[in-house]
């Protein structure tokens, strides 16, 4: 146990904020960018709320200077952003698009000029449409395409970027993209979702190997979305088993291959009716488990789960696609009285501590970063234009404290990125869900720092909650 002042984080703790290309950039057809699966998906009627698309989003492509100035004003020490694959390598193969790369060069230069550490995510869900047409993530070749793209981007930006995450939340790409189909590309076929999962992980390992070979000093990692999981009734064996299954599918099926070089046996058994894991070839898992410099964790909430209702027969996956192949019948529950955000996600800050401590305990030591954490709320704009988002302030405060608790309990947590810098395109929810510390008026593109942003400036300044 480390003993530290309860209000102060360890020296050098990194404070940042995160965004993603398709959620903020806009300029969808500019300077050689070709469509990604999210352009196709959002332009297909019925897929996003209100038919919203990322065509314009926060127009960050044109306003990046103003946005970096905002980051500097907040005192951000690091900015986590993602590269739009079809902007820098249109179509997903072949040569690079210099105009697309130039955008990211300008962005990185602007950040460095203001002493803000650039933290690049290579894939935050915008697969070039051509690669989806060729089979998408269920096709093994997509992993090789990704590794090639990753090496090319590193070749172009590696002189100024040291921190690279391969993927953001492969769980979402695999299970929301190919099982329930609520995310792009919107396919609903559980066996394909599992193949996608493996090829995302393989692409991660291949990219890590490729970048490492070119640049021994690069800081390489991946970002996983991890959940705290609880049984509805810890005295009920059926609920305990439901928690084991969902922990397996949400957390361990990614953590184990990346950090231990194997898929969990119990999860493979749970999935026996869906897939025989025949997509795993000799040597794959060694590649997937290539050594990392950090693990990024996105934490939002807890899943509370219960055994199947004995009176209801679950529909098998091929009739009722869900995001939980092989565990379609597990019941997800809400705890009475626990506050929820505008996403209907329970606010559970202790779950963040629990998650960090669990990773530190169950897996080989690797530096941890919270690469996303935040909350959507319905913000009210005051007559003077200000946004006094006290619900978000309270959410963040509780989670900063939860990070501090995890460090005190020995978890090697080195930094925290708030989600998000700006209100943005929240995927299938379109612009209806606001996560920003900075409000965006989508009519005028005006930015307004919310109370949570002003609060974050103080937290960063004091390296803790003293202010
Ligand atoms: C995460 C995504 C991010 C954002 C937040 C709310 O799953 O990585 O893009 O949508 O959720």
Short mmCIF file of C-alpha atoms and ligand atoms in Angstrom, two decimals:
data_model
loop_
_atom_site.label_atom_id
_atom_site.label_comp_id
_atom_site.label_asym_id
_atom_site.label_seq_id
_atom_site.Cartn_x
_atom_site.Cartn_y
_atom_site.Cartn_z
CA UNK A 1 0.00 0.00 0.00
CA UNK A 2 1.34 3.39 -0.98
CA UNK A 3 0.49 6.13 1.42
CA UNK A 4 -0.26 9.42 -0.33
CA UNK A 5 -1.99 12.64 0.52
CA UNK A 6 -5.64 11.85 -0.21
CA UNK A 7 -6.14 14.92 -2.36
CA UNK A 8 -2.97 14.90 -4.42
CA UNK A 9 -2.01 12.61 -7.26
CA UNK A 10 1.55 11.31 -7.66
CA UNK A 11 3.96 13.72 -9.35
CA UNK A 12 3.89 13.34 -13.11
CA UNK A 13 0.33 11.99 -13.21
CA UNK A 14 -0.90 12.81 -16.72
CA UNK A 15 -4.16 14.73 -17.18
CA UNK A 16 -5.77 14.82 -20.58
CA UNK A 17 -8.95 14.65 -22.60
CA UNK A 18 -10.00 12.41 -25.46
CA UNK A 19 -11.94 12.61 -28.73
CA UNK A 20 -12.26 10.46 -31.86
CA UNK A 21 -11.96 11.34 -35.53
CA UNK A 22 -15.44 10.52 -36.83
CA UNK A 23 -17.08 12.08 -33.78
CA UNK A 24 -15.54 15.53 -34.22
CA UNK A 25 -13.70 16.10 -37.49
CA UNK A 26 -16.40 16.55 -40.15
CA UNK A 27 -14.87 17.32 -43.58
CA UNK A 28 -15.98 13.83 -44.52
CA UNK A 29 -15.28 14.18 -48.24
CA UNK A 30 -12.42 16.65 -48.14
CA UNK A 31 -8.81 16.42 -49.28
CA UNK A 32 -9.04 12.87 -50.54
CA UNK A 33 -10.86 11.23 -47.61
CA UNK A 34 -13.02 8.28 -48.71
CA UNK A 35 -15.98 6.77 -46.80
CA UNK A 36 -15.55 4.61 -43.74
CA UNK A 37 -18.09 2.13 -42.45
CA UNK A 38 -19.46 4.90 -40.22
CA UNK A 39 -20.20 7.15 -43.22
CA UNK A 40 -22.09 4.33 -44.90
CA UNK A 41 -23.84 3.27 -41.70
CA UNK A 42 -24.91 6.75 -40.59
CA UNK A 43 -26.16 7.58 -44.10
CA UNK A 44 -28.36 4.49 -44.11
CA UNK A 45 -31.83 5.46 -42.82
CA UNK A 46 -32.79 4.07 -39.44
CA UNK A 47 -29.29 3.53 -38.09
CA UNK A 48 -28.73 6.73 -36.12
CA UNK A 49 -31.12 8.84 -34.12
CA UNK A 50 -32.56 11.57 -36.31
CA UNK A 51 -30.47 10.32 -39.23
CA UNK A 52 -27.48 12.22 -37.80
CA UNK A 53 -24.11 11.73 -39.53
CA UNK A 54 -20.54 12.85 -38.93
CA UNK A 55 -20.43 14.86 -42.17
CA UNK A 56 -19.84 18.12 -40.29
CA UNK A 57 -19.71 17.07 -36.60
CA UNK A 58 -17.70 19.69 -34.67
CA UNK A 59 -15.94 20.84 -37.84
CA UNK A 60 -12.72 20.17 -35.96
CA UNK A 61 -10.88 19.54 -39.25
CA UNK A 62 -11.17 23.27 -39.93
CA UNK A 63 -11.21 24.50 -36.33
CA UNK A 64 -8.39 22.45 -34.85
CA UNK A 65 -6.33 25.55 -34.02
CA UNK A 66 -9.15 27.04 -31.99
CA UNK A 67 -9.69 23.66 -30.32
CA UNK A 68 -6.03 23.28 -29.39
CA UNK A 69 -6.15 26.80 -27.94
CA UNK A 70 -9.09 25.64 -25.81
CA UNK A 71 -7.09 22.63 -24.63
CA UNK A 72 -4.25 24.94 -23.64
CA UNK A 73 -6.69 27.18 -21.82
CA UNK A 74 -7.91 24.18 -19.82
CA UNK A 75 -4.32 23.25 -19.06
CA UNK A 76 -4.52 19.80 -20.68
CA UNK A 77 -1.21 17.98 -20.49
CA UNK A 78 -2.16 15.44 -23.15
CA UNK A 79 -4.73 15.08 -25.90
CA UNK A 80 -5.90 11.66 -27.06
CA UNK A 81 -7.29 11.74 -30.59
CA UNK A 82 -7.70 9.22 -33.37
CA UNK A 83 -6.57 9.08 -36.97
CA UNK A 84 -9.26 8.53 -39.61
CA UNK A 85 -7.86 5.65 -41.63
CA UNK A 86 -9.67 6.63 -44.88
CA UNK A 87 -8.32 10.18 -44.57
CA UNK A 88 -4.69 9.06 -44.61
CA UNK A 89 -4.97 5.87 -46.64
CA UNK A 90 -8.12 6.19 -48.78
CA UNK A 91 -9.64 2.80 -49.50
CA UNK A 92 -7.52 1.16 -46.82
CA UNK A 93 -4.62 -0.04 -48.96
CA UNK A 94 -1.88 1.33 -51.14
CA UNK A 95 -0.08 4.62 -50.76
CA UNK A 96 -0.73 7.35 -48.25
CA UNK A 97 -2.68 10.52 -48.89
CA UNK A 98 -0.27 13.35 -48.08
CA UNK A 99 -3.06 15.90 -47.68
CA UNK A 100 -4.70 13.71 -45.06
CA UNK A 101 -1.44 13.18 -43.22
CA UNK A 102 -0.75 16.91 -43.37
CA UNK A 103 -3.87 17.56 -41.32
CA UNK A 104 -2.55 15.37 -38.52
CA UNK A 105 0.95 16.86 -38.85
CA UNK A 106 -0.50 20.34 -38.40
CA UNK A 107 -2.58 19.18 -35.43
CA UNK A 108 0.40 17.50 -33.76
CA UNK A 109 2.63 20.53 -34.35
CA UNK A 110 0.01 22.79 -32.82
CA UNK A 111 -0.19 20.51 -29.77
CA UNK A 112 3.56 20.32 -29.34
CA UNK A 113 3.82 24.09 -29.68
CA UNK A 114 1.53 24.36 -26.66
CA UNK A 115 3.27 21.61 -24.70
CA UNK A 116 0.39 19.17 -25.01
CA UNK A 117 1.45 15.55 -25.42
CA UNK A 118 -0.18 13.95 -28.48
CA UNK A 119 -1.61 10.49 -27.76
CA UNK A 120 -2.71 8.81 -30.96
CA UNK A 121 -5.32 6.10 -31.37
CA UNK A 122 -4.86 4.41 -34.73
CA UNK A 123 -8.36 2.94 -34.94
CA UNK A 124 -11.45 4.43 -33.35
CA UNK A 125 -13.91 2.61 -35.56
CA UNK A 126 -13.56 4.20 -39.01
CA UNK A 127 -12.71 1.18 -41.17
CA UNK A 128 -12.38 2.14 -44.85
CA UNK A 129 -15.56 0.96 -46.57
CA UNK A 130 -13.57 -0.93 -49.21
CA UNK A 131 -12.11 -3.17 -46.50
CA UNK A 132 -15.57 -3.91 -45.16
CA UNK A 133 -16.67 -4.75 -48.71
CA UNK A 134 -13.75 -7.17 -48.86
CA UNK A 135 -14.96 -8.94 -45.70
CA UNK A 136 -14.34 -6.46 -42.89
CA UNK A 137 -12.96 -7.58 -39.52
CA UNK A 138 -14.30 -11.15 -39.86
CA UNK A 139 -11.74 -11.50 -42.68
CA UNK A 140 -8.19 -12.28 -41.55
CA UNK A 141 -6.60 -10.08 -44.19
CA UNK A 142 -8.05 -6.96 -42.50
CA UNK A 143 -5.58 -7.49 -39.64
CA UNK A 144 -2.67 -7.36 -42.08
CA UNK A 145 -4.10 -4.24 -43.74
CA UNK A 146 -4.33 -2.59 -40.33
CA UNK A 147 -0.75 -3.43 -39.40
CA UNK A 148 0.46 -2.00 -42.70
CA UNK A 149 -1.57 1.18 -42.20
CA UNK A 150 -0.29 1.49 -38.61
CA UNK A 151 3.33 1.23 -39.74
CA UNK A 152 2.77 3.83 -42.45
CA UNK A 153 1.16 6.31 -40.05
CA UNK A 154 3.96 5.75 -37.58
CA UNK A 155 6.44 6.34 -40.39
CA UNK A 156 4.81 9.69 -41.11
CA UNK A 157 4.20 10.93 -37.56
CA UNK A 158 6.61 8.92 -35.43
CA UNK A 159 9.12 11.75 -35.32
CA UNK A 160 6.68 13.80 -33.22
CA UNK A 161 4.30 11.25 -31.66
CA UNK A 162 5.61 8.85 -28.99
CA UNK A 163 2.34 7.39 -27.62
CA UNK A 164 0.30 5.05 -29.79
CA UNK A 165 -2.82 3.04 -29.02
CA UNK A 166 -3.67 0.52 -31.67
CA UNK A 167 -7.40 0.07 -31.09
CA UNK A 168 -10.13 1.76 -29.16
CA UNK A 169 -12.56 -0.70 -27.59
CA UNK A 170 -12.34 -3.76 -29.84
CA UNK A 171 -15.37 -5.13 -27.92
CA UNK A 172 -17.53 -2.47 -29.57
CA UNK A 173 -16.07 -3.05 -33.04
CA UNK A 174 -16.64 -6.80 -32.80
CA UNK A 175 -19.86 -7.19 -30.82
CA UNK A 176 -21.76 -3.98 -31.56
CA UNK A 177 -20.53 -3.96 -35.15
CA UNK A 178 -21.03 -7.62 -36.10
CA UNK A 179 -23.31 -9.25 -33.46
CA UNK A 180 -26.08 -6.82 -32.44
CA UNK A 181 -25.38 -4.55 -35.40
CA UNK A 182 -26.15 -1.34 -33.52
CA UNK A 183 -22.81 0.08 -34.67
CA UNK A 184 -21.21 0.11 -38.12
CA UNK A 185 -21.10 -1.95 -40.22
CA UNK A 186 -24.40 -3.15 -38.73
CA UNK A 187 -24.03 -6.85 -39.36
CA UNK A 188 -25.81 -9.37 -37.12
CA UNK A 189 -23.97 -12.66 -37.18
CA UNK A 190 -22.43 -13.84 -33.91
CA UNK A 191 -19.86 -16.25 -35.43
CA UNK A 192 -18.56 -13.36 -37.54
CA UNK A 193 -18.38 -11.16 -34.45
CA UNK A 194 -16.02 -13.66 -32.82
CA UNK A 195 -13.85 -13.85 -35.90
CA UNK A 196 -13.83 -10.04 -35.93
CA UNK A 197 -12.72 -10.02 -32.28
CA UNK A 198 -9.79 -12.28 -33.05
CA UNK A 199 -8.71 -10.35 -36.14
CA UNK A 200 -8.89 -7.03 -34.27
CA UNK A 201 -6.60 -8.53 -31.62
CA UNK A 202 -4.33 -10.01 -34.27
CA UNK A 203 -4.14 -6.64 -36.05
CA UNK A 204 -3.22 -5.10 -32.70
CA UNK A 205 -0.36 -7.54 -32.16
CA UNK A 206 0.90 -7.23 -35.72
CA UNK A 207 0.83 -3.44 -35.52
CA UNK A 208 2.70 -3.46 -32.20
CA UNK A 209 5.37 -5.71 -33.72
CA UNK A 210 5.67 -3.56 -36.85
CA UNK A 211 5.98 -0.25 -34.99
CA UNK A 212 8.30 -1.73 -32.36
CA UNK A 213 10.61 -3.05 -35.10
CA UNK A 214 10.85 0.43 -36.59
CA UNK A 215 11.06 2.39 -33.34
CA UNK A 216 12.25 0.69 -30.17
CA UNK A 217 11.34 3.74 -28.06
CA UNK A 218 7.71 4.04 -29.10
CA UNK A 219 5.16 3.76 -26.27
CA UNK A 220 2.63 1.20 -27.44
CA UNK A 221 -0.67 0.03 -26.04
CA UNK A 222 -4.33 -0.70 -26.65
CA UNK A 223 -7.52 0.70 -25.13
CA UNK A 224 -10.14 -1.73 -23.80
CA UNK A 225 -13.56 -0.82 -22.46
CA UNK A 226 -13.77 -2.64 -19.15
CA UNK A 227 -16.76 -2.97 -16.88
CA UNK A 228 -17.21 -3.68 -13.24
CA UNK A 229 -19.54 -6.69 -13.14
CA UNK A 230 -21.72 -7.84 -10.25
CA UNK A 231 -24.24 -10.61 -9.72
CA UNK A 232 -27.68 -9.24 -8.87
CA UNK A 233 -27.68 -11.53 -5.82
CA UNK A 234 -24.25 -12.77 -4.72
CA UNK A 235 -25.93 -15.64 -2.88
CA UNK A 236 -27.54 -16.97 -6.08
CA UNK A 237 -25.36 -19.43 -8.03
CA UNK A 238 -27.24 -18.58 -11.25
CA UNK A 239 -26.49 -14.87 -10.83
CA UNK A 240 -22.85 -15.62 -10.04
CA UNK A 241 -22.60 -17.65 -13.21
CA UNK A 242 -24.22 -14.83 -15.21
CA UNK A 243 -21.57 -12.47 -13.81
CA UNK A 244 -18.80 -14.89 -14.75
CA UNK A 245 -20.14 -15.14 -18.32
CA UNK A 246 -20.52 -11.40 -18.85
CA UNK A 247 -17.15 -10.67 -17.24
CA UNK A 248 -15.75 -13.25 -19.66
CA UNK A 249 -17.27 -11.65 -22.75
CA UNK A 250 -16.80 -8.02 -21.77
CA UNK A 251 -13.42 -8.10 -20.05
CA UNK A 252 -11.45 -11.35 -19.98
CA UNK A 253 -11.85 -12.35 -23.61
CA UNK A 254 -9.76 -9.23 -24.43
CA UNK A 255 -7.52 -8.93 -21.36
CA UNK A 256 -6.42 -12.58 -21.39
CA UNK A 257 -5.16 -12.79 -24.99
CA UNK A 258 -3.50 -9.35 -24.85
CA UNK A 259 -1.80 -9.77 -21.47
CA UNK A 260 -1.59 -13.55 -21.01
CA UNK A 261 -1.51 -14.87 -24.58
CA UNK A 262 -4.59 -17.12 -24.33
CA UNK A 263 -8.36 -17.06 -24.59
CA UNK A 264 -10.18 -17.97 -21.36
CA UNK A 265 -11.30 -21.61 -21.46
CA UNK A 266 -14.62 -20.97 -19.72
CA UNK A 267 -15.53 -18.30 -22.30
CA UNK A 268 -14.64 -20.66 -25.15
CA UNK A 269 -16.96 -23.22 -23.56
CA UNK A 270 -19.77 -20.68 -23.16
CA UNK A 271 -19.36 -19.91 -26.87
CA UNK A 272 -19.13 -23.52 -28.04
CA UNK A 273 -22.50 -23.31 -29.77
CA UNK A 274 -21.46 -20.19 -31.66
CA UNK A 275 -17.85 -20.71 -32.70
CA UNK A 276 -15.11 -23.30 -32.43
CA UNK A 277 -12.44 -20.56 -32.46
CA UNK A 278 -11.09 -22.15 -35.63
CA UNK A 279 -9.91 -18.69 -36.70
CA UNK A 280 -7.00 -18.92 -34.24
CA UNK A 281 -3.91 -20.09 -36.11
CA UNK A 282 -0.58 -21.26 -34.74
CA UNK A 283 1.44 -18.33 -33.47
CA UNK A 284 -1.47 -15.89 -33.40
CA UNK A 285 -1.66 -15.64 -29.65
CA UNK A 286 2.05 -14.92 -29.29
CA UNK A 287 1.51 -12.05 -31.72
CA UNK A 288 -1.59 -10.80 -29.88
CA UNK A 289 0.38 -10.81 -26.61
CA UNK A 290 3.29 -8.74 -27.96
CA UNK A 291 4.70 -6.81 -24.96
CA UNK A 292 3.04 -3.45 -24.27
CA UNK A 293 4.12 -0.22 -22.64
CA UNK A 294 0.67 0.60 -21.30
CA UNK A 295 -2.92 -0.56 -21.13
CA UNK A 296 -5.62 2.03 -21.74
CA UNK A 297 -8.90 1.46 -19.91
CA UNK A 298 -12.18 3.14 -20.77
CA UNK A 299 -14.53 3.00 -17.82
CA UNK A 300 -18.12 4.21 -17.72
CA UNK A 301 -20.27 1.94 -15.57
CA UNK A 302 -21.08 -1.43 -14.04
CA UNK A 303 -23.14 -4.31 -15.37
CA UNK A 304 -25.38 -5.97 -12.78
CA UNK A 305 -26.55 -9.31 -14.12
CA UNK A 306 -28.88 -12.11 -13.17
CA UNK A 307 -29.54 -15.68 -14.22
CA UNK A 308 -31.97 -16.28 -17.08
CA UNK A 309 -35.63 -15.93 -16.14
CA UNK A 310 -36.81 -19.57 -15.96
CA UNK A 311 -40.19 -18.60 -17.42
CA UNK A 312 -38.70 -17.04 -20.53
CA UNK A 313 -36.92 -19.09 -23.12
CA UNK A 314 -34.08 -17.08 -24.63
CA UNK A 315 -34.06 -16.68 -28.36
CA UNK A 316 -30.85 -18.13 -29.78
CA UNK A 317 -28.46 -15.65 -31.32
CA UNK A 318 -29.46 -16.30 -34.90
CA UNK A 319 -33.06 -15.26 -34.13
CA UNK A 320 -32.40 -12.48 -31.62
CA UNK A 321 -29.00 -10.93 -32.19
CA UNK A 322 -27.58 -9.30 -29.09
CA UNK A 323 -24.15 -8.00 -28.17
CA UNK A 324 -23.59 -11.07 -25.93
CA UNK A 325 -23.23 -14.16 -28.12
CA UNK A 326 -23.84 -17.39 -26.28
CA UNK A 327 -25.18 -15.49 -23.25
CA UNK A 328 -28.27 -13.96 -24.83
CA UNK A 329 -30.42 -15.02 -21.91
CA UNK A 330 -28.48 -13.25 -19.16
CA UNK A 331 -30.65 -10.50 -17.64
CA UNK A 332 -29.09 -7.05 -17.25
CA UNK A 333 -30.59 -5.24 -14.28
CA UNK A 334 -30.80 -1.73 -12.93
CA UNK A 335 -30.38 -1.26 -9.21
CA UNK A 336 -33.21 0.76 -7.70
CA UNK A 337 -32.09 4.16 -6.49
CA UNK A 338 -28.74 4.21 -8.30
CA UNK A 339 -28.54 7.39 -10.38
CA UNK A 340 -28.09 7.03 -14.13
CA UNK A 341 -26.66 9.35 -16.78
CA UNK A 342 -28.47 10.46 -19.91
CA UNK A 343 -27.23 7.21 -21.53
CA UNK A 344 -29.13 5.34 -18.80
CA UNK A 345 -25.79 4.06 -17.50
CA UNK A 346 -25.56 3.68 -13.72
CA UNK A 347 -23.12 6.04 -12.03
CA UNK A 348 -20.70 3.75 -10.19
CA UNK A 349 -17.39 5.34 -9.31
CA UNK A 350 -16.26 2.54 -6.95
CA UNK A 351 -16.50 0.29 -10.03
CA UNK A 352 -13.61 2.26 -11.52
CA UNK A 353 -11.42 1.56 -8.49
CA UNK A 354 -12.52 -2.08 -8.55
CA UNK A 355 -11.65 -2.38 -12.25
CA UNK A 356 -8.19 -0.87 -11.89
CA UNK A 357 -7.34 -2.93 -8.81
CA UNK A 358 -8.59 -6.10 -10.49
CA UNK A 359 -6.45 -5.59 -13.59
CA UNK A 360 -3.42 -4.89 -11.41
CA UNK A 361 -4.08 -8.04 -9.38
CA UNK A 362 -5.02 -10.53 -12.13
CA UNK A 363 -2.59 -9.58 -14.88
CA UNK A 364 1.13 -9.05 -15.29
CA UNK A 365 2.24 -5.56 -14.34
CA UNK A 366 1.70 -2.95 -17.04
CA UNK A 367 1.28 0.82 -16.60
CA UNK A 368 -2.41 1.72 -16.70
CA UNK A 369 -4.12 4.82 -18.06
CA UNK A 370 -7.79 5.70 -17.93
CA UNK A 371 -8.16 6.66 -21.60
CA UNK A 372 -11.87 7.54 -21.31
CA UNK A 373 -14.28 8.29 -18.52
CA UNK A 374 -17.19 10.68 -18.51
CA UNK A 375 -20.93 11.17 -18.61
CA UNK A 376 -23.72 12.42 -20.86
CA UNK A 377 -26.22 14.76 -19.26
CA UNK A 378 -28.89 17.06 -20.65
CA UNK A 379 -27.15 20.39 -20.31
CA UNK A 380 -29.11 23.58 -19.84
CA UNK A 381 -27.73 26.74 -21.37
CA UNK A 382 -28.22 29.75 -19.08
CA UNK A 383 -29.39 33.06 -20.53
CA UNK A 384 -25.77 34.30 -20.43
CA UNK A 385 -24.66 31.28 -22.47
CA UNK A 386 -22.95 29.45 -19.62
CA UNK A 387 -23.51 25.78 -18.79
CA UNK A 388 -23.56 24.89 -15.11
CA UNK A 389 -23.33 21.09 -15.47
CA UNK A 390 -23.14 20.21 -11.78
CA UNK A 391 -24.25 16.62 -12.45
CA UNK A 392 -21.22 16.12 -14.70
CA UNK A 393 -18.96 17.93 -12.19
CA UNK A 394 -20.10 15.48 -9.52
CA UNK A 395 -19.62 12.48 -11.84
CA UNK A 396 -16.06 13.53 -12.66
CA UNK A 397 -15.15 14.38 -9.06
CA UNK A 398 -16.30 10.96 -7.88
CA UNK A 399 -14.26 9.27 -10.60
CA UNK A 400 -11.11 11.34 -9.95
CA UNK A 401 -11.43 10.16 -6.36
CA UNK A 402 -11.92 6.58 -7.53
CA UNK A 403 -8.67 6.83 -9.50
CA UNK A 404 -6.93 8.15 -6.43
CA UNK A 405 -8.31 5.27 -4.36
CA UNK A 406 -6.99 2.78 -6.92
CA UNK A 407 -3.51 4.31 -6.77
CA UNK A 408 -3.63 4.17 -2.96
CA UNK A 409 -4.52 0.48 -3.26
CA UNK A 410 -1.44 -0.10 -5.41
CA UNK A 411 -2.79 0.06 -8.99
CA UNK A 412 -0.13 1.45 -11.37
CA UNK A 413 -2.35 4.21 -12.77
CA UNK A 414 -0.35 6.92 -14.53
CA UNK A 415 -2.90 9.16 -16.14
CA UNK A 416 -6.52 10.05 -16.84
CA UNK A 417 -8.24 11.26 -20.00
CA UNK A 418 -11.72 12.73 -19.69
CA UNK A 419 -14.33 11.84 -22.29
CA UNK A 420 -14.80 14.17 -23.86
CA UNK A 421 -13.20 17.47 -24.66
CA UNK A 422 -16.16 18.48 -26.84
CA UNK A 423 -19.78 17.50 -27.22
CA UNK A 424 -19.77 15.33 -30.33
CA UNK A 425 -21.41 12.72 -32.56
CA UNK A 426 -22.32 9.96 -30.14
CA UNK A 427 -22.54 7.16 -32.71
CA UNK A 428 -26.03 5.64 -33.03
CA UNK A 429 -27.32 8.36 -30.68
CA UNK A 430 -26.23 11.10 -33.04
CA UNK A 431 -25.93 14.55 -31.46
CA UNK A 432 -28.54 13.89 -28.78
CA UNK A 433 -26.03 12.83 -26.10
CA UNK A 434 -23.60 15.42 -24.80
CA UNK A 435 -20.39 14.23 -23.12
CA UNK A 436 -18.25 17.36 -23.51
CA UNK A 437 -16.50 19.50 -20.92
CA UNK A 438 -16.94 22.07 -23.66
CA UNK A 439 -20.37 22.67 -25.17
CA UNK A 440 -20.67 22.78 -28.94
CA UNK A 441 -23.51 24.72 -30.52
CA UNK A 442 -23.97 22.68 -33.69
CA UNK A 443 -25.70 25.60 -35.49
CA UNK A 444 -22.88 28.07 -35.01
CA UNK A 445 -20.00 25.76 -33.99
CA UNK A 446 -19.47 28.03 -31.01
CA UNK A 447 -17.57 26.39 -28.12
CA UNK A 448 -18.36 27.20 -24.46
CA UNK A 449 -16.40 25.75 -21.55
CA UNK A 450 -18.89 24.15 -19.13
CA UNK A 451 -18.54 24.20 -15.32
CA UNK A 452 -16.99 20.70 -15.57
CA UNK A 453 -14.29 22.12 -17.85
CA UNK A 454 -13.53 24.99 -15.46
CA UNK A 455 -13.37 22.46 -12.64
CA UNK A 456 -10.99 20.26 -14.64
CA UNK A 457 -8.65 23.22 -15.14
CA UNK A 458 -8.38 23.49 -11.33
CA UNK A 459 -7.89 19.75 -10.89
CA UNK A 460 -5.04 19.76 -13.40
CA UNK A 461 -3.49 22.87 -11.87
CA UNK A 462 -3.46 21.30 -8.39
CA UNK A 463 -2.75 17.77 -9.59
CA UNK A 464 -5.71 16.70 -7.53
CA UNK A 465 -8.85 17.75 -5.81
CA UNK A 466 -7.42 20.31 -3.41
CA UNK A 467 -8.79 23.22 -5.44
C1 LIG B 1 -16.98 4.89 -25.82
C2 LIG B 1 -16.37 5.32 -27.12
C3 LIG B 1 -16.38 6.81 -27.34
C4 LIG B 1 -17.63 7.46 -26.81
C5 LIG B 1 -17.93 7.01 -25.41
C6 LIG B 1 -19.15 7.63 -24.79
O1 LIG B 1 -17.49 3.61 -25.95
O2 LIG B 1 -15.03 4.90 -27.20
O3 LIG B 1 -16.18 7.03 -28.70
O4 LIG B 1 -18.67 7.25 -27.68
O5 LIG B 1 -18.07 5.62 -25.36
#
